mmCIF file of C-alpha atoms and ligand atoms in Angstrom:
data_model
loop_
_atom_site.group_PDB
_atom_site.id
_atom_site.type_symbol
_atom_site.label_atom_id
_atom_site.label_comp_id
_atom_site.label_asym_id
_atom_site.label_seq_id
_atom_site.Cartn_x
_atom_site.Cartn_y
_atom_site.Cartn_z
ATOM 1 C CA UNK A 1 0.000 0.000 0.000
ATOM 2 C CA UNK A 2 0.970 3.664 -0.051
ATOM 3 C CA UNK A 3 1.286 5.990 2.955
ATOM 4 C CA UNK A 4 2.652 9.458 3.743
ATOM 5 C CA UNK A 5 6.243 9.217 4.962
ATOM 6 C CA UNK A 6 8.141 12.088 6.659
ATOM 7 C CA UNK A 7 11.737 12.431 5.441
ATOM 8 C CA UNK A 8 14.687 13.845 7.388
ATOM 9 C CA UNK A 9 13.930 17.377 6.174
ATOM 10 C CA UNK A 10 10.296 17.049 7.346
ATOM 11 C CA UNK A 11 9.091 16.833 3.741
ATOM 12 C CA UNK A 12 6.168 14.490 3.030
ATOM 13 C CA UNK A 13 6.103 11.698 0.412
ATOM 14 C CA UNK A 14 3.252 9.415 -0.725
ATOM 15 C CA UNK A 15 5.168 6.178 -1.115
ATOM 16 C CA UNK A 16 5.161 2.404 -0.528
ATOM 17 C CA UNK A 17 4.730 1.197 3.058
ATOM 18 C CA UNK A 18 3.871 -2.191 4.604
ATOM 19 C CA UNK A 19 0.117 -2.892 4.653
ATOM 20 C CA UNK A 20 -1.114 -3.574 8.217
ATOM 21 C CA UNK A 21 -2.717 -6.906 9.195
ATOM 22 C CA UNK A 22 -5.771 -6.739 11.474
ATOM 23 C CA UNK A 23 -5.298 -8.243 14.961
ATOM 24 C CA UNK A 24 -8.050 -10.421 16.488
ATOM 25 C CA UNK A 25 -10.085 -7.426 17.717
ATOM 26 C CA UNK A 26 -9.263 -5.155 14.798
ATOM 27 C CA UNK A 27 -10.980 -3.992 11.650
ATOM 28 C CA UNK A 28 -8.894 -3.400 8.500
ATOM 29 C CA UNK A 29 -10.207 -0.265 6.785
ATOM 30 C CA UNK A 30 -9.557 0.646 3.159
ATOM 31 C CA UNK A 31 -9.276 4.395 3.624
ATOM 32 C CA UNK A 32 -11.185 6.684 1.252
ATOM 33 C CA UNK A 33 -10.526 9.913 3.193
ATOM 34 C CA UNK A 34 -8.558 11.076 6.205
ATOM 35 C CA UNK A 35 -8.478 14.473 7.897
ATOM 36 C CA UNK A 36 -5.754 16.728 9.264
ATOM 37 C CA UNK A 37 -5.512 17.562 12.941
ATOM 38 C CA UNK A 38 -3.313 20.223 14.515
ATOM 39 C CA UNK A 39 -1.402 17.447 16.267
ATOM 40 C CA UNK A 40 -0.238 16.094 12.882
ATOM 41 C CA UNK A 41 1.710 19.307 12.272
ATOM 42 C CA UNK A 42 3.463 18.853 15.615
ATOM 43 C CA UNK A 43 4.133 15.135 14.965
ATOM 44 C CA UNK A 44 5.663 16.046 11.599
ATOM 45 C CA UNK A 45 8.105 18.370 13.379
ATOM 46 C CA UNK A 46 9.114 15.494 15.700
ATOM 47 C CA UNK A 47 7.455 16.770 18.896
ATOM 48 C CA UNK A 48 4.405 14.474 19.273
ATOM 49 C CA UNK A 49 5.513 10.864 18.987
ATOM 50 C CA UNK A 50 2.829 8.198 18.546
ATOM 51 C CA UNK A 51 1.985 6.242 21.716
ATOM 52 C CA UNK A 52 3.677 2.803 22.080
ATOM 53 C CA UNK A 53 2.273 0.278 19.605
ATOM 54 C CA UNK A 54 0.629 2.898 17.360
ATOM 55 C CA UNK A 55 1.447 3.301 13.664
ATOM 56 C CA UNK A 56 4.325 5.715 12.940
ATOM 57 C CA UNK A 57 2.247 7.131 10.063
ATOM 58 C CA UNK A 58 0.400 10.422 10.771
ATOM 59 C CA UNK A 59 -3.386 10.558 10.824
ATOM 60 C CA UNK A 60 -5.792 10.395 13.785
ATOM 61 C CA UNK A 61 -8.989 9.596 11.896
ATOM 62 C CA UNK A 62 -10.304 8.164 8.670
ATOM 63 C CA UNK A 63 -13.379 7.070 6.740
ATOM 64 C CA UNK A 64 -13.568 4.134 4.387
ATOM 65 C CA UNK A 65 -14.798 0.589 3.821
ATOM 66 C CA UNK A 66 -14.148 -2.464 5.975
ATOM 67 C CA UNK A 67 -11.732 -4.668 3.979
ATOM 68 C CA UNK A 68 -11.137 -7.422 6.548
ATOM 69 C CA UNK A 69 -11.957 -8.253 10.167
ATOM 70 C CA UNK A 70 -10.088 -10.032 12.969
ATOM 71 C CA UNK A 71 -11.570 -13.236 14.368
ATOM 72 C CA UNK A 72 -13.170 -11.583 17.453
ATOM 73 C CA UNK A 73 -14.760 -8.660 15.593
ATOM 74 C CA UNK A 74 -18.531 -8.761 15.995
ATOM 75 C CA UNK A 75 -19.842 -5.297 15.113
ATOM 76 C CA UNK A 76 -18.599 -4.906 11.516
ATOM 77 C CA UNK A 77 -18.365 -6.895 8.291
ATOM 78 C CA UNK A 78 -16.485 -6.509 5.015
ATOM 79 C CA UNK A 79 -17.961 -3.666 2.927
ATOM 80 C CA UNK A 80 -19.378 -1.609 5.824
ATOM 81 C CA UNK A 81 -18.969 2.174 5.450
ATOM 82 C CA UNK A 82 -17.193 3.302 8.608
ATOM 83 C CA UNK A 83 -15.205 6.088 10.209
ATOM 84 C CA UNK A 84 -12.636 5.598 12.945
ATOM 85 C CA UNK A 85 -10.619 7.288 15.644
ATOM 86 C CA UNK A 86 -6.953 6.325 15.272
ATOM 87 C CA UNK A 87 -3.831 6.642 17.414
ATOM 88 C CA UNK A 88 -2.001 6.983 14.059
ATOM 89 C CA UNK A 89 -2.002 5.533 10.566
ATOM 90 C CA UNK A 90 -4.686 7.591 8.819
ATOM 91 C CA UNK A 91 -2.494 9.029 6.027
ATOM 92 C CA UNK A 92 -2.457 5.678 4.204
ATOM 93 C CA UNK A 93 -4.487 3.385 1.954
ATOM 94 C CA UNK A 94 -5.229 0.910 4.768
ATOM 95 C CA UNK A 95 -5.273 1.004 8.566
ATOM 96 C CA UNK A 96 -6.026 -1.587 11.253
ATOM 97 C CA UNK A 97 -7.916 -0.354 14.321
ATOM 98 C CA UNK A 98 -9.672 -1.854 17.357
ATOM 99 C CA UNK A 99 -13.375 -2.248 16.596
ATOM 100 C CA UNK A 100 -14.234 -0.151 19.670
ATOM 101 C CA UNK A 101 -12.790 2.910 17.913
ATOM 102 C CA UNK A 102 -14.889 2.390 14.765
ATOM 103 C CA UNK A 103 -18.405 3.713 14.058
ATOM 104 C CA UNK A 104 -20.669 3.569 11.017
ATOM 105 C CA UNK A 105 -20.663 6.754 8.911
ATOM 106 C CA UNK A 106 -23.882 8.411 10.087
ATOM 107 C CA UNK A 107 -26.734 9.174 7.702
ATOM 108 C CA UNK A 108 -25.962 9.670 4.064
ATOM 109 C CA UNK A 109 -22.633 11.368 4.712
ATOM 110 C CA UNK A 110 -19.867 10.859 2.145
ATOM 111 C CA UNK A 111 -16.456 9.408 3.022
ATOM 112 C CA UNK A 112 -15.054 12.961 2.917
ATOM 113 C CA UNK A 113 -17.646 14.186 5.431
ATOM 114 C CA UNK A 114 -17.274 10.983 7.483
ATOM 115 C CA UNK A 115 -13.549 11.709 7.851
ATOM 116 C CA UNK A 116 -14.398 15.082 9.454
ATOM 117 C CA UNK A 117 -16.175 13.477 12.409
ATOM 118 C CA UNK A 118 -14.233 11.113 14.693
ATOM 119 C CA UNK A 119 -11.390 13.146 16.226
ATOM 120 C CA UNK A 120 -13.164 16.461 16.746
ATOM 121 C CA UNK A 121 -16.481 15.104 17.993
ATOM 122 C CA UNK A 122 -14.690 12.597 20.234
ATOM 123 C CA UNK A 123 -12.495 15.384 21.660
ATOM 124 C CA UNK A 124 -15.379 17.795 22.173
ATOM 125 C CA UNK A 125 -17.678 15.165 23.706
ATOM 126 C CA UNK A 126 -14.983 13.686 25.955
ATOM 127 C CA UNK A 127 -13.922 16.998 27.380
ATOM 128 C CA UNK A 128 -17.218 18.872 27.644
ATOM 129 C CA UNK A 129 -19.457 16.058 28.815
ATOM 130 C CA UNK A 130 -17.308 13.265 30.280
ATOM 131 C CA UNK A 131 -14.475 15.294 31.854
ATOM 132 C CA UNK A 132 -16.213 18.612 32.652
ATOM 133 C CA UNK A 133 -19.681 17.052 33.130
ATOM 134 C CA UNK A 134 -21.351 19.980 31.364
ATOM 135 C CA UNK A 135 -25.016 20.423 32.327
ATOM 136 C CA UNK A 136 -27.792 22.093 30.289
ATOM 137 C CA UNK A 137 -27.920 25.910 30.716
ATOM 138 C CA UNK A 138 -24.357 26.086 32.053
ATOM 139 C CA UNK A 139 -22.300 28.716 30.183
ATOM 140 C CA UNK A 140 -19.231 27.687 28.195
ATOM 141 C CA UNK A 141 -16.213 29.381 26.596
ATOM 142 C CA UNK A 142 -14.676 27.631 23.573
ATOM 143 C CA UNK A 143 -11.270 28.967 22.577
ATOM 144 C CA UNK A 144 -10.241 28.518 18.923
ATOM 145 C CA UNK A 145 -13.977 28.347 18.185
ATOM 146 C CA UNK A 146 -13.523 28.016 14.414
ATOM 147 C CA UNK A 147 -11.069 25.095 14.679
ATOM 148 C CA UNK A 148 -12.098 21.546 13.911
ATOM 149 C CA UNK A 149 -12.646 20.863 17.619
ATOM 150 C CA UNK A 150 -14.262 24.276 18.174
ATOM 151 C CA UNK A 151 -16.869 23.879 15.409
ATOM 152 C CA UNK A 152 -17.816 20.453 16.794
ATOM 153 C CA UNK A 153 -17.982 21.813 20.349
ATOM 154 C CA UNK A 154 -20.186 24.788 19.362
ATOM 155 C CA UNK A 155 -22.709 22.446 17.773
ATOM 156 C CA UNK A 156 -22.703 20.126 20.804
ATOM 157 C CA UNK A 157 -23.190 23.020 23.239
ATOM 158 C CA UNK A 158 -25.996 24.441 21.142
ATOM 159 C CA UNK A 159 -27.726 21.089 20.694
ATOM 160 C CA UNK A 160 -27.453 20.078 24.365
ATOM 161 C CA UNK A 161 -28.627 23.455 25.704
ATOM 162 C CA UNK A 162 -25.476 25.217 26.935
ATOM 163 C CA UNK A 163 -24.901 28.792 25.711
ATOM 164 C CA UNK A 164 -21.365 29.267 24.429
ATOM 165 C CA UNK A 165 -18.951 32.130 23.754
ATOM 166 C CA UNK A 166 -16.013 31.703 21.361
ATOM 167 C CA UNK A 167 -12.659 33.238 20.613
ATOM 168 C CA UNK A 168 -11.230 33.142 17.071
ATOM 169 C CA UNK A 169 -8.810 35.032 14.851
ATOM 170 C CA UNK A 170 -11.151 37.110 12.656
ATOM 171 C CA UNK A 171 -14.595 38.710 12.691
ATOM 172 C CA UNK A 172 -15.627 36.470 9.789
ATOM 173 C CA UNK A 173 -14.743 33.380 11.857
ATOM 174 C CA UNK A 174 -16.756 34.728 14.812
ATOM 175 C CA UNK A 175 -19.752 35.223 12.471
ATOM 176 C CA UNK A 176 -19.463 31.601 11.295
ATOM 177 C CA UNK A 177 -19.283 30.398 14.896
ATOM 178 C CA UNK A 178 -22.460 32.364 15.663
ATOM 179 C CA UNK A 179 -24.176 30.769 12.645
ATOM 180 C CA UNK A 180 -23.191 27.373 14.083
ATOM 181 C CA UNK A 181 -24.822 28.202 17.428
ATOM 182 C CA UNK A 182 -22.431 30.321 19.515
ATOM 183 C CA UNK A 183 -24.032 33.322 21.284
ATOM 184 C CA UNK A 184 -21.143 35.736 20.842
ATOM 185 C CA UNK A 185 -17.379 35.910 20.577
ATOM 186 C CA UNK A 186 -14.170 37.864 20.619
ATOM 187 C CA UNK A 187 -11.543 38.340 17.906
ATOM 188 C CA UNK A 188 -8.206 37.342 19.494
ATOM 189 C CA UNK A 189 -6.355 39.660 17.107
ATOM 190 C CA UNK A 190 -8.088 42.657 18.734
ATOM 191 C CA UNK A 191 -6.900 42.177 22.327
ATOM 192 C CA UNK A 192 -8.091 40.273 25.372
ATOM 193 C CA UNK A 193 -11.348 38.348 25.259
ATOM 194 C CA UNK A 194 -11.944 39.161 28.934
ATOM 195 C CA UNK A 195 -14.419 42.093 28.692
ATOM 196 C CA UNK A 196 -16.711 40.500 26.105
ATOM 197 C CA UNK A 197 -16.598 37.113 27.816
ATOM 198 C CA UNK A 198 -17.326 38.773 31.171
ATOM 199 C CA UNK A 199 -20.426 40.427 29.702
ATOM 200 C CA UNK A 200 -21.527 37.011 28.385
ATOM 201 C CA UNK A 201 -20.788 35.290 31.720
ATOM 202 C CA UNK A 202 -23.137 37.493 33.773
ATOM 203 C CA UNK A 203 -23.403 37.011 37.556
ATOM 204 C CA UNK A 204 -23.025 33.231 37.573
ATOM 205 C CA UNK A 205 -19.678 33.204 35.754
ATOM 206 C CA UNK A 206 -18.560 30.583 33.258
ATOM 207 C CA UNK A 207 -19.111 26.914 34.145
ATOM 208 C CA UNK A 208 -16.776 25.255 31.612
ATOM 209 C CA UNK A 209 -13.891 26.457 29.445
ATOM 210 C CA UNK A 210 -12.517 24.204 26.689
ATOM 211 C CA UNK A 211 -9.031 25.558 26.142
ATOM 212 C CA UNK A 212 -6.402 24.533 23.564
ATOM 213 C CA UNK A 213 -4.363 27.707 24.218
ATOM 214 C CA UNK A 214 -3.012 27.313 27.761
ATOM 215 C CA UNK A 215 -0.435 29.727 29.176
ATOM 216 C CA UNK A 216 -1.431 33.028 27.589
ATOM 217 C CA UNK A 217 -5.143 32.572 28.462
ATOM 218 C CA UNK A 218 -4.807 31.086 31.958
ATOM 219 C CA UNK A 219 -5.212 34.262 34.001
ATOM 220 C CA UNK A 220 -8.344 35.436 32.174
ATOM 221 C CA UNK A 221 -9.791 31.914 32.149
ATOM 222 C CA UNK A 222 -9.492 31.649 35.937
ATOM 223 C CA UNK A 223 -11.019 35.120 36.417
ATOM 224 C CA UNK A 224 -14.023 34.216 34.256
ATOM 225 C CA UNK A 225 -14.852 30.851 35.818
ATOM 226 C CA UNK A 226 -17.667 30.875 38.388
ATOM 227 C CA UNK A 227 -18.145 28.755 41.503
ATOM 228 C CA UNK A 228 -17.375 25.080 40.712
ATOM 229 C CA UNK A 229 -16.017 26.098 37.298
ATOM 230 C CA UNK A 230 -14.048 23.595 35.206
ATOM 231 C CA UNK A 231 -11.132 24.501 32.937
ATOM 232 C CA UNK A 232 -10.310 21.663 30.529
ATOM 233 C CA UNK A 233 -6.876 22.137 29.007
ATOM 234 C CA UNK A 234 -6.545 20.304 25.673
ATOM 235 C CA UNK A 235 -3.679 22.142 23.994
ATOM 236 C CA UNK A 236 -0.809 24.559 24.515
ATOM 237 C CA UNK A 237 -0.930 26.810 21.439
ATOM 238 C CA UNK A 238 -0.336 29.812 23.744
ATOM 239 C CA UNK A 239 2.508 28.285 25.773
ATOM 240 C CA UNK A 240 2.878 25.820 28.627
ATOM 241 C CA UNK A 241 3.826 28.157 31.472
ATOM 242 C CA UNK A 242 1.884 30.833 33.384
ATOM 243 C CA UNK A 243 1.295 32.064 36.910
ATOM 244 C CA UNK A 244 -1.897 30.881 38.542
ATOM 245 C CA UNK A 245 -3.928 32.566 41.280
ATOM 246 C CA UNK A 246 -4.359 29.626 43.640
ATOM 247 C CA UNK A 247 -6.569 31.775 45.886
ATOM 248 C CA UNK A 248 -9.150 32.062 43.077
ATOM 249 C CA UNK A 249 -8.933 28.315 42.472
ATOM 250 C CA UNK A 250 -9.523 27.627 46.142
ATOM 251 C CA UNK A 251 -12.304 30.122 46.810
ATOM 252 C CA UNK A 252 -14.247 29.328 43.617
ATOM 253 C CA UNK A 253 -13.628 25.572 43.972
ATOM 254 C CA UNK A 254 -12.316 25.521 40.396
ATOM 255 C CA UNK A 255 -11.035 22.318 38.818
ATOM 256 C CA UNK A 256 -8.290 22.402 36.172
ATOM 257 C CA UNK A 257 -8.364 19.230 34.050
ATOM 258 C CA UNK A 258 -5.579 18.259 31.649
ATOM 259 C CA UNK A 259 -6.783 15.955 28.890
ATOM 260 C CA UNK A 260 -5.363 14.140 25.866
ATOM 261 C CA UNK A 261 -7.303 11.647 23.780
ATOM 262 C CA UNK A 262 -4.740 9.863 21.620
ATOM 263 C CA UNK A 263 -2.844 7.931 24.312
ATOM 264 C CA UNK A 264 -5.917 6.815 26.303
ATOM 265 C CA UNK A 265 -6.426 3.066 26.789
ATOM 266 C CA UNK A 266 -8.677 1.304 24.240
ATOM 267 C CA UNK A 267 -11.262 0.678 26.975
ATOM 268 C CA UNK A 268 -11.725 4.425 27.501
ATOM 269 C CA UNK A 269 -11.863 5.094 23.752
ATOM 270 C CA UNK A 270 -14.491 2.364 23.356
ATOM 271 C CA UNK A 271 -16.641 3.926 26.100
ATOM 272 C CA UNK A 272 -16.264 7.347 24.468
ATOM 273 C CA UNK A 273 -17.179 6.083 20.989
ATOM 274 C CA UNK A 274 -20.224 4.269 22.428
ATOM 275 C CA UNK A 275 -21.460 7.518 23.976
ATOM 276 C CA UNK A 276 -20.873 9.356 20.705
ATOM 277 C CA UNK A 277 -22.836 6.713 18.832
ATOM 278 C CA UNK A 278 -25.711 6.875 21.283
ATOM 279 C CA UNK A 279 -25.902 10.622 21.948
ATOM 280 C CA UNK A 280 -24.416 12.412 18.922
ATOM 281 C CA UNK A 281 -24.713 10.118 15.874
ATOM 282 C CA UNK A 282 -28.561 10.401 15.817
ATOM 283 C CA UNK A 283 -28.190 14.194 15.682
ATOM 284 C CA UNK A 284 -25.807 13.885 12.705
ATOM 285 C CA UNK A 285 -28.222 11.463 11.041
ATOM 286 C CA UNK A 286 -31.011 14.014 11.391
ATOM 287 C CA UNK A 287 -28.604 16.772 10.172
ATOM 288 C CA UNK A 288 -29.111 18.808 13.360
ATOM 289 C CA UNK A 289 -25.327 18.505 13.764
ATOM 290 C CA UNK A 290 -23.093 18.416 10.686
ATOM 291 C CA UNK A 291 -19.478 17.871 9.711
ATOM 292 C CA UNK A 292 -17.782 21.215 9.014
ATOM 293 C CA UNK A 293 -15.553 20.895 5.952
ATOM 294 C CA UNK A 294 -13.140 23.633 4.866
ATOM 295 C CA UNK A 295 -11.160 22.107 1.962
ATOM 296 C CA UNK A 296 -10.412 18.713 0.371
ATOM 297 C CA UNK A 297 -6.974 17.924 -1.094
ATOM 298 C CA UNK A 298 -5.841 14.767 -2.879
ATOM 299 C CA UNK A 299 -3.442 12.995 -0.502
ATOM 300 C CA UNK A 300 -0.572 13.572 -2.928
ATOM 301 C CA UNK A 301 -0.965 17.309 -2.041
ATOM 302 C CA UNK A 302 -0.624 16.709 1.702
ATOM 303 C CA UNK A 303 2.089 19.383 2.068
ATOM 304 C CA UNK A 304 -0.230 22.077 0.669
ATOM 305 C CA UNK A 305 -2.976 20.825 2.990
ATOM 306 C CA UNK A 306 -0.655 21.122 6.020
ATOM 307 C CA UNK A 307 0.311 24.646 4.929
ATOM 308 C CA UNK A 308 -3.357 25.634 4.801
ATOM 309 C CA UNK A 309 -4.003 24.310 8.332
ATOM 310 C CA UNK A 310 -0.866 26.078 9.618
ATOM 311 C CA UNK A 311 -2.072 29.382 8.081
ATOM 312 C CA UNK A 312 -4.854 29.584 10.743
ATOM 313 C CA UNK A 313 -7.287 30.491 7.944
ATOM 314 C CA UNK A 314 -9.439 27.362 8.071
ATOM 315 C CA UNK A 315 -12.878 26.846 9.595
ATOM 316 C CA UNK A 316 -13.536 23.219 10.524
ATOM 317 C CA UNK A 317 -11.711 20.379 8.806
ATOM 318 C CA UNK A 318 -9.183 19.959 6.015
ATOM 319 C CA UNK A 319 -9.580 16.515 4.429
ATOM 320 C CA UNK A 320 -7.188 14.388 2.358
ATOM 321 C CA UNK A 321 -8.903 12.310 -0.289
ATOM 322 C CA UNK A 322 -7.184 8.902 -0.537
ATOM 323 C CA UNK A 323 -9.495 6.993 -2.893
ATOM 324 C CA UNK A 324 -11.927 8.815 -5.164
HETATM 325 N N1 NAP B 1 -6.014 17.095 24.008
HETATM 326 C C1 NAP B 1 -6.607 16.467 23.014
HETATM 327 O O1 NAP B 1 -6.953 15.282 23.124
HETATM 328 C C2 NAP B 1 -6.835 17.175 21.713
HETATM 329 C C3 NAP B 1 -7.504 16.527 20.655
HETATM 330 C C4 NAP B 1 -7.728 17.246 19.468
HETATM 331 C C5 NAP B 1 -7.288 18.564 19.362
HETATM 332 N N2 NAP B 1 -6.617 19.119 20.417
HETATM 333 C C6 NAP B 1 -6.131 20.512 20.341
HETATM 334 O O2 NAP B 1 -7.229 21.338 20.042
HETATM 335 C C7 NAP B 1 -6.793 22.436 19.261
HETATM 336 C C8 NAP B 1 -7.632 22.496 18.007
HETATM 337 O O3 NAP B 1 -7.272 21.396 17.182
HETATM 338 P P1 NAP B 1 -7.805 21.340 15.684
HETATM 339 O O4 NAP B 1 -7.115 20.204 15.022
HETATM 340 O O5 NAP B 1 -9.283 21.406 15.702
HETATM 341 O O6 NAP B 1 -7.170 22.730 15.154
HETATM 342 P P2 NAP B 1 -7.336 23.561 13.811
HETATM 343 O O7 NAP B 1 -8.592 23.206 13.108
HETATM 344 O O8 NAP B 1 -6.051 23.477 13.095
HETATM 345 O O9 NAP B 1 -7.516 25.047 14.363
HETATM 346 C C9 NAP B 1 -6.599 25.611 15.228
HETATM 347 C C10 NAP B 1 -6.898 27.113 15.344
HETATM 348 O O10 NAP B 1 -6.344 27.596 16.565
HETATM 349 C C11 NAP B 1 -6.131 28.997 16.455
HETATM 350 N N3 NAP B 1 -4.813 29.321 16.974
HETATM 351 C C12 NAP B 1 -3.608 29.043 16.414
HETATM 352 N N4 NAP B 1 -2.624 29.495 17.191
HETATM 353 C C13 NAP B 1 -3.207 30.072 18.271
HETATM 354 C C14 NAP B 1 -2.712 30.722 19.427
HETATM 355 N N5 NAP B 1 -1.396 30.881 19.651
HETATM 356 N N6 NAP B 1 -3.596 31.192 20.328
HETATM 357 C C15 NAP B 1 -4.925 31.033 20.131
HETATM 358 N N7 NAP B 1 -5.466 30.421 19.052
HETATM 359 C C16 NAP B 1 -4.598 29.951 18.140
HETATM 360 C C17 NAP B 1 -6.258 29.341 14.963
HETATM 361 O O11 NAP B 1 -7.532 29.901 14.740
HETATM 362 P P3 NAP B 1 -7.828 31.485 14.991
HETATM 363 O O12 NAP B 1 -6.730 32.223 14.310
HETATM 364 O O13 NAP B 1 -9.168 31.659 14.407
HETATM 365 O O14 NAP B 1 -7.830 31.699 16.468
HETATM 366 C C18 NAP B 1 -6.240 27.971 14.281
HETATM 367 O O15 NAP B 1 -6.943 27.973 13.060
HETATM 368 C C19 NAP B 1 -5.291 22.216 18.992
HETATM 369 O O16 NAP B 1 -4.556 22.923 19.955
HETATM 370 C C20 NAP B 1 -5.132 20.719 19.206
HETATM 371 O O17 NAP B 1 -3.824 20.355 19.568
HETATM 372 C C21 NAP B 1 -6.387 18.459 21.561
#
């Protein structure tokens, strides 16, 4: 098969690579489309190694057809149209993945749209609902609201009854976030989000903040959280060091939760995917929630696709088409 290989100069090549064999609990997927995640850019630079046992190939999600199944696989058969959460291996023609990380493509979605779903909806659901235990009517801040994760999280908040405020890098992105269900937002290129977010928070303060930025936003995040507030840290785009007001943490009984998805045990990923299937997939089938697609590139143009993601100009997902 072919896969995207990173050379010593960090250049990407679509070239021959060993085809994986499915283990007893694994599904072999012939990949039709895969999608880019911010983490791929970091892995390419050598700073985000795959967890032990995972494929060295980039790619945290895919959509395609089941090509083979291990002897213990019970939920899928050859020919099924599926999408999957991967610990690696998506930038390839085939991948083998535990059946607990695989779901049917919901509704009539294409492979391209199916590839937009697993990583961002799994991340948003895991962190808003399983880690932060978000309740209806609680107020939320979503940083990087127009990102893949942000556009999934806005739709989940809106659909499950939690008003949300976003930050993003342009007024046009804020408008798109509002169309997706956010109440209001702040353009990070025009200074601190604090005043606008404070107006949105009202007397009760913010209940949950989903934050991929980290250091540079920590002080304002802590100020905005209300009593029993939860800050879920999922990325460090704004640095990994900052001072923290422990007094505010103590008095407001704030919890700071660090969370990564990729290295979690299969058991946890299976539980997460089951919740997604039960709670979110019906909403995608009814088109209440939808995949947000920015651009599709043929996989041979993966470098141009990475450049687009790195430009910070995208809204939602950039997809690589593997088989048309
Ligand atoms: N922990 C986990 O398990 C997990 C899983 C998935 C994703 N993540 C993290 O979630 C974030 C979003 O991922 P994604 O793949 O959805 O990203 P994405 O679609 O590539 O979007 C990322 C956006 O973040 C904004 N941004 C870039 N640098 C920033 C900075 N220094 N400060 C604030 N905002 C900045 C940019 O939008 P604007 O210019 O519009 O602000 C950029 O378009 C990433 O940090 C990723 O690592 C974490």
